[in-house]
Short mmCIF file of C-alpha atoms and ligand atoms in Angstrom, two decimals:
data_model
loop_
_atom_site.label_atom_id
_atom_site.label_comp_id
_atom_site.label_asym_id
_atom_site.label_seq_id
_atom_site.Cartn_x
_atom_site.Cartn_y
_atom_site.Cartn_z
CA MET A 73 15.61 18.15 -14.51
CA LYS A 74 15.18 16.29 -11.22
CA LYS A 75 16.14 12.63 -10.84
CA GLN A 76 13.24 10.25 -11.48
CA PHE A 77 12.90 6.56 -10.60
CA PHE A 78 10.86 4.07 -12.63
CA ILE A 79 10.80 0.84 -10.68
CA ALA A 80 9.14 -2.30 -12.06
CA ASN A 81 7.92 -4.74 -9.44
CA TRP A 82 7.16 -7.98 -11.24
CA LYS A 83 5.92 -9.55 -7.98
CA SER A 84 5.46 -13.33 -8.37
CA HIS A 85 5.20 -13.27 -12.17
CA LYS A 86 7.26 -14.66 -15.06
CA THR A 87 9.16 -17.81 -15.87
CA ALA A 88 12.77 -17.66 -17.07
CA ASP A 89 11.61 -17.81 -20.71
CA GLU A 90 9.10 -15.03 -20.18
CA ALA A 91 11.70 -12.82 -18.51
CA THR A 92 14.17 -13.36 -21.36
CA GLN A 93 11.44 -12.47 -23.84
CA TRP A 94 10.68 -9.29 -21.86
CA PHE A 95 14.24 -8.03 -22.34
CA VAL A 96 14.37 -9.03 -26.01
CA GLU A 97 11.15 -7.06 -26.62
CA ALA A 98 12.28 -4.15 -24.46
CA ALA A 99 15.54 -3.88 -26.43
CA ALA A 100 13.60 -3.80 -29.71
CA ASP A 101 11.08 -1.26 -28.44
CA ILE A 102 13.31 1.05 -26.50
CA HIS A 103 13.46 4.60 -27.81
CA LEU A 104 14.65 6.26 -24.65
CA THR A 105 17.32 8.88 -25.04
CA LYS A 106 20.16 8.46 -22.57
CA ASP A 107 19.37 10.43 -19.45
CA SER A 108 21.54 10.34 -16.36
CA GLU A 109 18.62 11.72 -14.31
CA ARG A 110 16.45 8.69 -15.09
CA GLU A 111 16.91 5.49 -13.10
CA VAL A 112 14.99 2.47 -14.33
CA VAL A 113 15.03 -0.59 -12.08
CA ILE A 114 13.58 -4.05 -12.79
CA CYS A 115 12.71 -6.14 -9.74
CA PRO A 116 12.08 -9.78 -10.73
CA PRO A 117 11.44 -12.72 -8.39
CA PHE A 118 14.61 -14.12 -6.76
CA PRO A 119 15.19 -17.06 -9.15
CA LEU A 120 15.35 -14.61 -12.08
CA LEU A 121 17.79 -12.07 -10.60
CA SER A 122 20.83 -13.61 -12.25
CA LEU A 123 19.11 -14.04 -15.62
CA CYS A 124 17.84 -10.44 -15.60
CA ALA A 125 21.26 -9.08 -14.64
CA GLU A 126 22.71 -10.97 -17.63
CA GLU A 127 19.97 -9.83 -20.00
CA VAL A 128 20.41 -6.10 -19.34
CA LYS A 129 24.10 -6.53 -20.16
CA LYS A 130 23.46 -8.67 -23.22
CA GLN A 131 20.72 -6.41 -24.63
CA GLN A 132 22.65 -3.28 -23.57
CA ILE A 133 19.62 -1.85 -21.79
CA PRO A 134 20.48 0.91 -19.29
CA PHE A 135 18.35 -0.58 -16.50
CA ALA A 136 19.40 -1.56 -12.98
CA ILE A 137 18.21 -4.68 -11.17
CA GLY A 138 16.50 -4.87 -7.78
CA ALA A 139 15.25 -7.63 -5.49
CA GLN A 140 11.73 -7.62 -4.03
CA ASP A 141 12.80 -8.57 -0.53
CA VAL A 142 15.86 -9.45 1.55
CA SER A 143 16.34 -11.65 4.58
CA SER A 144 16.54 -10.04 7.99
CA PHE A 145 19.36 -12.51 8.68
CA SER A 146 22.88 -12.62 7.39
CA GLU A 147 24.34 -15.78 5.86
CA GLY A 148 23.69 -18.92 7.86
CA ALA A 149 21.30 -21.73 8.71
CA TYR A 150 18.10 -19.95 7.62
CA THR A 151 16.34 -22.32 5.25
CA GLY A 152 14.58 -20.59 2.40
CA GLU A 153 15.99 -17.13 3.13
CA VAL A 154 17.86 -15.00 0.61
CA SER A 155 20.42 -12.76 2.25
CA GLY A 156 21.82 -9.44 1.12
CA ARG A 157 25.15 -11.16 0.62
CA LEU A 158 23.61 -13.35 -2.09
CA ILE A 159 21.56 -10.58 -3.67
CA LYS A 160 24.37 -8.05 -4.04
CA ASP A 161 26.03 -10.02 -6.85
CA PHE A 162 23.00 -9.44 -9.08
CA ALA A 163 21.15 -6.37 -7.82
CA THR A 164 21.80 -2.82 -6.66
CA TYR A 165 18.35 -2.13 -5.19
CA VAL A 166 15.97 -3.94 -2.88
CA ILE A 167 12.30 -3.27 -2.12
CA ILE A 168 11.59 -3.62 1.60
CA GLY A 169 8.24 -3.45 3.40
CA HIS A 170 5.86 -3.86 0.49
CA SER A 171 2.28 -4.01 1.80
CA GLU A 172 1.92 -7.53 0.35
CA ARG A 173 4.85 -8.70 2.50
CA ARG A 174 3.32 -7.03 5.55
CA ARG A 175 -0.12 -8.46 4.84
CA TYR A 176 0.52 -12.02 3.64
CA PHE A 177 3.84 -12.74 5.38
CA HIS A 178 3.20 -10.80 8.57
CA GLU A 179 6.31 -8.68 8.33
CA THR A 180 6.45 -6.19 11.19
CA ASP A 181 8.24 -2.86 11.47
CA GLU A 182 10.83 -4.58 13.70
CA MET A 183 11.58 -7.24 11.08
CA LEU A 184 11.68 -4.65 8.33
CA PHE A 185 14.14 -2.51 10.26
CA GLU A 186 16.42 -5.58 10.48
CA LYS A 187 16.05 -6.12 6.73
CA VAL A 188 17.11 -2.54 6.09
CA LYS A 189 20.22 -3.09 8.25
CA GLN A 190 21.07 -6.21 6.23
CA ALA A 191 20.53 -4.45 2.92
CA HIS A 192 22.77 -1.58 3.96
CA ALA A 193 25.43 -3.96 5.28
CA TYR A 194 25.74 -5.33 1.75
CA GLY A 195 25.58 -1.99 -0.03
CA LEU A 196 22.07 -2.38 -1.46
CA GLN A 197 19.95 0.72 -2.04
CA VAL A 198 16.67 0.37 -0.18
CA VAL A 199 13.28 1.30 -1.62
CA TYR A 200 11.19 1.33 1.56
CA CYS A 201 7.41 1.05 1.18
CA VAL A 202 4.80 2.71 3.38
CA ASP A 203 1.05 2.93 2.86
CA SER A 204 0.43 6.27 4.57
CA LYS A 205 2.19 9.32 5.95
CA GLU A 206 2.21 7.62 9.37
CA GLY A 207 4.51 4.86 8.08
CA LYS A 208 7.68 4.51 10.18
CA ILE A 209 10.83 4.89 8.13
CA PRO A 210 14.09 3.34 9.33
CA GLU A 211 17.20 5.44 9.63
CA GLY A 212 19.44 5.66 6.59
CA VAL A 213 16.63 5.04 4.09
CA ASN A 214 16.82 7.50 1.24
CA ILE A 215 14.15 6.25 -1.17
CA VAL A 216 10.59 5.73 0.03
CA ALA A 217 7.64 4.44 -2.00
CA TYR A 218 4.22 5.60 -0.91
CA GLU A 219 1.77 2.88 -1.92
CA PRO A 220 -1.76 3.21 -0.49
CA VAL A 221 -3.21 -0.32 -0.27
CA ALA A 222 -6.54 0.65 -1.88
CA ALA A 223 -4.67 1.75 -5.02
CA ILE A 224 -2.59 -1.41 -5.53
CA GLY A 225 -3.77 -3.55 -8.42
CA THR A 226 -7.27 -2.05 -8.32
CA GLY A 227 -7.22 0.38 -11.24
CA HIS A 228 -8.04 3.14 -8.75
CA PRO A 229 -4.89 5.22 -8.23
CA ASP A 230 -4.58 7.65 -5.36
CA ASP A 231 -5.62 11.21 -5.96
CA PRO A 232 -2.44 13.02 -7.17
CA SER A 233 -2.94 15.89 -4.70
CA ASP A 234 -3.13 13.38 -1.86
CA ALA A 235 0.02 11.58 -3.08
CA GLU A 236 1.82 14.93 -3.32
CA ALA A 237 0.79 15.88 0.23
CA VAL A 238 1.99 12.52 1.63
CA ALA A 239 5.28 12.72 -0.31
CA GLY A 240 5.92 16.26 0.96
CA PHE A 241 5.14 15.20 4.53
CA LEU A 242 7.42 12.14 4.36
CA LYS A 243 10.29 14.26 3.09
CA ALA A 244 9.81 16.97 5.71
CA GLN A 245 9.42 14.50 8.60
CA ASN A 246 12.08 11.95 7.71
CA GLY A 247 14.60 13.80 5.59
CA VAL A 248 14.39 11.23 2.79
CA SER A 249 15.65 12.41 -0.59
CA TYR A 250 13.21 10.63 -2.88
CA VAL A 251 9.56 9.66 -2.56
CA LEU A 252 7.94 7.53 -5.26
CA TYR A 253 4.25 6.88 -5.80
CA GLY A 254 2.91 3.37 -6.45
CA GLY A 255 -0.58 2.01 -7.09
CA SER A 256 -2.30 1.44 -10.47
CA VAL A 257 0.10 3.72 -12.35
CA THR A 258 -0.27 3.53 -16.15
CA ALA A 259 1.05 5.44 -19.16
CA GLU A 260 -2.19 7.43 -19.10
CA ASP A 261 -1.88 8.74 -15.55
CA ILE A 262 1.88 8.70 -14.81
CA ALA A 263 2.41 12.39 -15.61
CA ASN A 264 -0.21 13.33 -12.99
CA TYR A 265 2.32 12.07 -10.42
CA THR A 266 5.78 12.57 -11.88
CA GLN A 267 5.12 16.23 -12.65
CA LEU A 268 4.42 16.98 -8.99
CA PRO A 269 7.23 18.68 -7.05
CA SER A 270 7.51 16.17 -4.17
CA ILE A 271 7.20 12.97 -6.24
CA ASP A 272 10.40 11.53 -7.70
CA GLY A 273 9.12 8.61 -9.70
CA VAL A 274 6.92 5.54 -9.56
CA LEU A 275 6.81 1.94 -8.38
CA VAL A 276 4.83 -0.06 -10.93
CA GLY A 277 3.29 -3.52 -10.73
CA GLY A 278 0.81 -4.56 -13.44
CA ALA A 279 1.92 -2.02 -16.03
CA SER A 280 5.51 -3.29 -15.88
CA LEU A 281 4.71 -6.84 -16.98
CA ALA A 282 4.59 -6.06 -20.70
CA PRO A 283 7.71 -4.19 -21.90
CA LYS A 284 5.67 -2.05 -24.31
CA ASP A 285 3.46 -0.78 -21.45
CA PHE A 286 6.41 -0.11 -19.17
CA ILE A 287 8.47 1.75 -21.77
CA SER A 288 5.44 3.75 -22.86
CA LEU A 289 4.85 4.66 -19.23
CA ILE A 290 8.40 5.99 -18.90
CA GLN A 291 7.98 8.02 -22.07
CA HIS A 292 4.78 9.61 -20.75
CA ALA A 293 6.29 10.71 -17.42
P1 13P B 488 0.07 -2.03 -9.41
O1 13P B 488 0.86 -1.09 -10.28
O2 13P B 488 -0.24 -3.33 -10.10
O3 13P B 488 -1.12 -1.37 -8.80
O4 13P B 488 1.03 -2.46 -8.21
C1 13P B 488 1.64 -1.47 -7.46
C2 13P B 488 2.64 -2.10 -6.57
O5 13P B 488 2.30 -2.76 -5.63
C3 13P B 488 4.05 -1.92 -6.94
O6 13P B 488 4.89 -2.34 -5.90
#
């Protein structure tokens, strides 16, 4: 069986209490058999990284932790920034270039390329987001998430054949090992994507916020 990624992007959701509750419920609900080919990653907001890293240990849940962003600067006088050096104590993955960061925070390809350098400098695995097959992918990136903007949070996922074509193109053009699909993925439609040859998993927003939905989604892949 090929390796599959199930990455939860909580975006700007959840208090500390709500995050703790998520892991308590996930631990009670989890009926996943151990599978070394399945990588599940939870990406909470920055203030919850430490708590979530503790919870997966405490609840003995075989999930990794990821950040949703990283500074393009190293440690230093950069008020409000969170550098790879700080993130690496709690997380093994980082999402870079999400369309919401590009759109609302005006992140450019140049800035994102710097972020990738920082993430790699601190040993973080990058999940690099693009919204089309034209997206530029920085060198050294091995996991790409294809997230067409029209599919994000709208309940209108991309056509699976289109997602497959983009994933195949991104692999052929850039030599990346894994391409994930993201945009309105649910338990009902996940298999339409994960069963395709060029798609290696999913990046999930809304359907990751309730543990029951997220675990059900993994089981339906
Ligand atoms: P939704 O699953 O809510 O559409 O969000 C997708 C996404 O942006 C994940 O990064």
